[in-house]
């Protein structure tokens, strides 16, 4: 997994041993336990108390595990089961064994590979500029600013906008005939782009919605990490004659590396699941990802196959394929993290 | 991060780099921003806000005016008519009410359950606690798509299609929330306080009510705000689970946007309606939300 999650792991395992943890076990006589060892006022009470100490941690964590188990973990396994069956939306009661047919159909379908390719390319053109812009923005927000809180709130505003609302606006802004974007392009003397039909144009338009909504969020994460960099590092860099750019390059970026890796992973996971933006960007032809499937992502393909075509078995196979792709990405990331740590 | 929520990137805060906890650049040695920095920041601010402002402008115009170039840059007089049409066409009244119910229930559930579990992981000793915490964190990797087909089938079997509990139940707990509260309580809740309550013979529930909840209140508020934003904006599962007769705001907007007779000014009015409650909340609590994201990022 990610470097940060490893950090979490270390943190988590040290937690129990830490001085902050309370013992539920007898241990040094404390509280009612101490009372219980002397002639007990009422022994059922101390027994109840001991039982309370033992059981309550499990009671406190059980809602998470019960609900998560019932609505995520068990379904995850059932999705695998359904992916090996023929399950049609029109006749839910008859589910027949299909073996690997769903997967075979998937891997021989041009639409699947097209969706995979689109997911990848939209992922790259939405994630890379977004994180670079976020880094730049965070760097500027880290200066001593007038009204620093106001700036932070303003750049985070898109985060409060829903996928649906944001996409509907961007559809109009990117309208090929009357949209604001083409009008601006015309102003600076450039040819209009067909943001609906062209391959890269439509993918760029879809990506811009993602970039708009998430840049500020990532900037705040970077800003938090930047503020934790000790000032002496900058002072000694300045003494060595490093200008602002060199300080950014040789102090800020290396210190931020774990955070950057974290945002890369999280954005990648998000990009793999991209769904709402292309769906609404396409309007009536939304689930197809445009007239020529130009921006049909895997998430969209799953929804289309499952709930428009009505083949839930195939949709399950798509879901599991997405999961496997995510695991591969996580593995690659782990390798890169290890390599980076070694070279440090 | 719960499973069904957040289809779109990121919501989990960055568990931060293990490193010095001391504030560096924040401690008064910061460089002052120059005019260029301010200029670029203004540009970022304009890009952040312009689409929202323009939504309001477009919602106040007629469809014919939107179909002309150049696009309108100032408000027209059709706002209330468009809002009314959107309200009726997309059953926005039901949608808003449903979204309020769904998002509030999810928020309360997530905050309470996360605080309980976070407290257990932060301050109580029990077998397998570190393994269970690791499992909790690991579940953040599971994408929501993986649960959707079985959930859809089961909810249909239960006769729960198109009912709000279908959307609420799977999202009622959050791995991210649990971890967020644990990180907060490790530091913010003095162990002596719990011990003192124990000495007085307090049961675990009393400790939770009288010691943990008061100590956790600031983090609960932040987690609540973040959860509400996420739940209000959730998209994938609601549009599968609910139909146009009983929509949440996002489902209603989806049906407006994919309608066959698109009236752009009405669509923009719908988008405005669906965003307004959150924008108002953001105006009121933006500072706390910003603080929450930054805090989640730093407390590794």
Coordinates of C-alpha atoms in Angstrom, one line a residue, chain A residues 150-338:
Chain A
X150 CA -10.4 33.7 3.0
X151 CA -8.1 32.5 0.2
X152 CA -8.2 29.0 1.5
X153 CA -12.0 29.0 1.7
X154 CA -12.4 30.4 -1.8
X155 CA -10.1 27.9 -3.5
X156 CA -11.9 25.1 -1.7
X157 CA -15.4 26.3 -2.8
X158 CA -15.6 23.9 -5.8
X159 CA -15.2 21.0 -3.3
X160 CA -18.6 21.9 -2.0
X161 CA -20.2 21.6 -5.4
X162 CA -21.6 18.3 -6.5
X163 CA -20.5 16.4 -9.5
X164 CA -23.9 16.8 -11.0
X165 CA -24.2 20.6 -10.6
X166 CA -20.6 21.2 -11.7
X167 CA -20.9 19.0 -14.7
X168 CA -24.1 20.7 -15.9
X169 CA -22.4 24.0 -15.8
X170 CA -19.3 22.8 -17.6
X171 CA -21.5 21.2 -20.3
X172 CA -22.8 24.7 -21.1
X173 CA -19.3 26.3 -20.8
X174 CA -17.9 23.8 -23.3
X175 CA -20.9 24.0 -25.7
X176 CA -19.3 23.8 -29.2
X177 CA -21.5 26.6 -30.7
X178 CA -22.4 29.0 -27.9
X179 CA -20.1 28.1 -25.0
X180 CA -18.0 30.5 -23.1
X181 CA -14.8 28.5 -23.8
X182 CA -15.0 28.6 -27.5
X183 CA -16.0 32.2 -27.4
X184 CA -12.8 33.0 -25.4
X185 CA -10.8 30.9 -27.8
X186 CA -12.3 33.0 -30.6
X187 CA -11.3 36.2 -28.8
X188 CA -7.7 35.2 -28.7
X189 CA -7.9 34.2 -32.4
X190 CA -8.0 30.4 -32.0
X191 CA -10.2 28.0 -33.8
X192 CA -13.2 26.6 -31.9
X193 CA -12.9 23.1 -30.6
X194 CA -15.7 20.5 -30.8
X195 CA -15.7 19.7 -27.1
X196 CA -18.4 17.0 -27.6
X197 CA -17.2 15.0 -30.5
X198 CA -13.5 15.2 -30.7
X199 CA -11.5 12.6 -28.8
X200 CA -9.0 14.7 -26.9
X201 CA -11.3 17.7 -26.7
X202 CA -14.1 15.8 -25.0
X203 CA -11.7 14.1 -22.7
X204 CA -10.1 17.4 -21.8
X205 CA -13.5 18.9 -21.0
X206 CA -14.4 16.0 -18.8
X207 CA -11.0 16.2 -17.0
X208 CA -11.4 19.9 -16.5
X209 CA -14.4 19.2 -14.2
X210 CA -12.3 16.9 -12.1
X211 CA -9.5 19.4 -12.0
X212 CA -11.8 22.3 -11.0
X213 CA -13.4 20.4 -8.2
X214 CA -10.3 18.9 -6.6
X215 CA -7.3 21.2 -7.1
X216 CA -8.1 23.3 -4.0
X217 CA -8.7 20.3 -1.9
X218 CA -5.2 18.9 -2.8
X219 CA -3.7 22.3 -2.3
X220 CA -4.9 22.3 1.3
X221 CA -3.3 18.9 1.9
X222 CA 0.0 20.1 0.5
X223 CA -0.3 23.3 2.5
X224 CA -0.7 21.4 5.7
X225 CA 2.4 19.3 5.0
X226 CA 4.4 22.5 4.0
X227 CA 3.6 24.1 7.3
X228 CA 5.1 21.2 9.1
X229 CA 8.5 21.7 7.4
X230 CA 10.9 23.2 10.0
X231 CA 11.9 26.8 9.3
X232 CA 15.6 26.1 9.9
X233 CA 15.8 24.0 6.8
X234 CA 14.9 27.2 4.8
X235 CA 17.2 29.3 6.9
X236 CA 20.2 27.1 6.2
X237 CA 19.2 26.9 2.5
X238 CA 19.1 30.7 2.4
X239 CA 22.5 30.9 4.1
X240 CA 23.8 28.6 1.3
X241 CA 22.5 31.1 -1.2
X242 CA 19.5 29.3 -2.4
X243 CA 16.8 31.5 -4.0
X244 CA 13.1 30.9 -3.6
X245 CA 12.9 28.6 -6.5
X246 CA 15.9 26.5 -5.3
X247 CA 14.4 26.4 -1.8
X248 CA 11.2 25.1 -3.3
X249 CA 13.0 22.6 -5.4
X250 CA 15.5 21.3 -2.9
X251 CA 13.7 21.8 0.5
X252 CA 9.9 21.8 -0.1
X253 CA 9.5 19.1 -2.7
X254 CA 11.7 16.5 -1.0
X255 CA 10.0 17.1 2.4
X256 CA 6.6 16.8 0.7
X257 CA 7.4 13.5 -1.1
X258 CA 5.3 11.2 1.1
X259 CA 2.3 13.6 0.9
X260 CA 2.7 13.9 -2.9
X261 CA 2.8 10.1 -3.2
X262 CA -0.3 9.9 -1.1
X263 CA -2.3 12.4 -3.2
X264 CA -1.1 10.5 -6.4
X265 CA -2.5 7.3 -5.0
X266 CA -5.8 8.8 -3.9
X267 CA -6.3 10.7 -7.1
X268 CA -5.5 7.5 -9.1
X269 CA -8.1 5.6 -7.2
X270 CA -10.5 8.4 -7.8
X271 CA -9.7 8.5 -11.5
X272 CA -10.2 4.7 -11.8
X273 CA -13.7 5.2 -10.6
X274 CA -14.6 8.2 -12.6
X275 CA -18.3 8.1 -13.4
X276 CA -20.5 11.1 -12.7
X277 CA -18.6 13.6 -14.8
X278 CA -18.7 11.7 -18.1
X279 CA -22.2 10.4 -17.5
X280 CA -23.7 13.9 -17.2
X281 CA -21.3 15.5 -19.7
X282 CA -22.9 13.2 -22.3
X283 CA -26.5 14.2 -21.6
X284 CA -28.8 11.9 -23.4
X285 CA -26.0 9.7 -24.7
X286 CA -24.3 9.8 -21.2
X287 CA -24.0 6.1 -20.5
X288 CA -22.3 5.5 -23.9
X289 CA -19.7 8.2 -23.1
X290 CA -20.5 10.2 -26.2
X291 CA -21.5 9.3 -29.7
X292 CA -18.3 7.4 -30.4
X293 CA -17.7 6.3 -26.8
X294 CA -14.9 8.9 -26.7
X295 CA -15.1 9.4 -23.0
X296 CA -16.8 6.2 -21.8
X297 CA -14.8 5.2 -18.7
X298 CA -14.8 1.9 -16.9
X299 CA -17.2 3.1 -14.3
X300 CA -19.6 4.3 -17.0
X301 CA -19.2 1.1 -18.9
X302 CA -20.2 -0.9 -15.8
X303 CA -23.3 1.2 -15.3
X304 CA -24.2 1.0 -19.0
X305 CA -23.8 -2.8 -19.1
X306 CA -25.6 -3.3 -15.8
X307 CA -28.5 -1.0 -15.8
X308 CA -29.0 0.1 -19.4
X309 CA -28.2 -3.1 -21.2
X310 CA -29.3 -5.0 -18.2
X311 CA -26.5 -7.6 -17.9
X312 CA -25.7 -7.5 -14.2
X313 CA -23.3 -10.5 -14.4
X314 CA -21.1 -8.6 -16.9
X315 CA -21.3 -5.5 -14.7
X316 CA -20.0 -7.6 -11.8
X317 CA -17.1 -8.8 -14.0
X318 CA -16.3 -5.2 -14.9
X319 CA -16.4 -4.2 -11.2
X320 CA -13.9 -7.0 -10.3
X321 CA -11.7 -6.1 -13.2
X322 CA -11.6 -2.5 -11.9
X323 CA -10.6 -3.8 -8.5
X324 CA -7.8 -6.0 -9.9
X325 CA -6.5 -3.0 -11.8
X326 CA -6.5 -1.0 -8.6
X327 CA -4.6 -3.7 -6.8
X328 CA -2.0 -3.7 -9.6
X329 CA -1.7 0.1 -9.2
X330 CA -1.3 -0.2 -5.5
X331 CA 1.4 -2.9 -6.0
X332 CA 3.3 -0.7 -8.4
X333 CA 3.0 2.2 -6.0
X334 CA 4.4 0.1 -3.2
X335 CA 7.4 -0.8 -5.4
X336 CA 8.1 2.8 -6.3
X337 CA 7.8 3.8 -2.6
X338 CA 10.3 1.1 -1.6

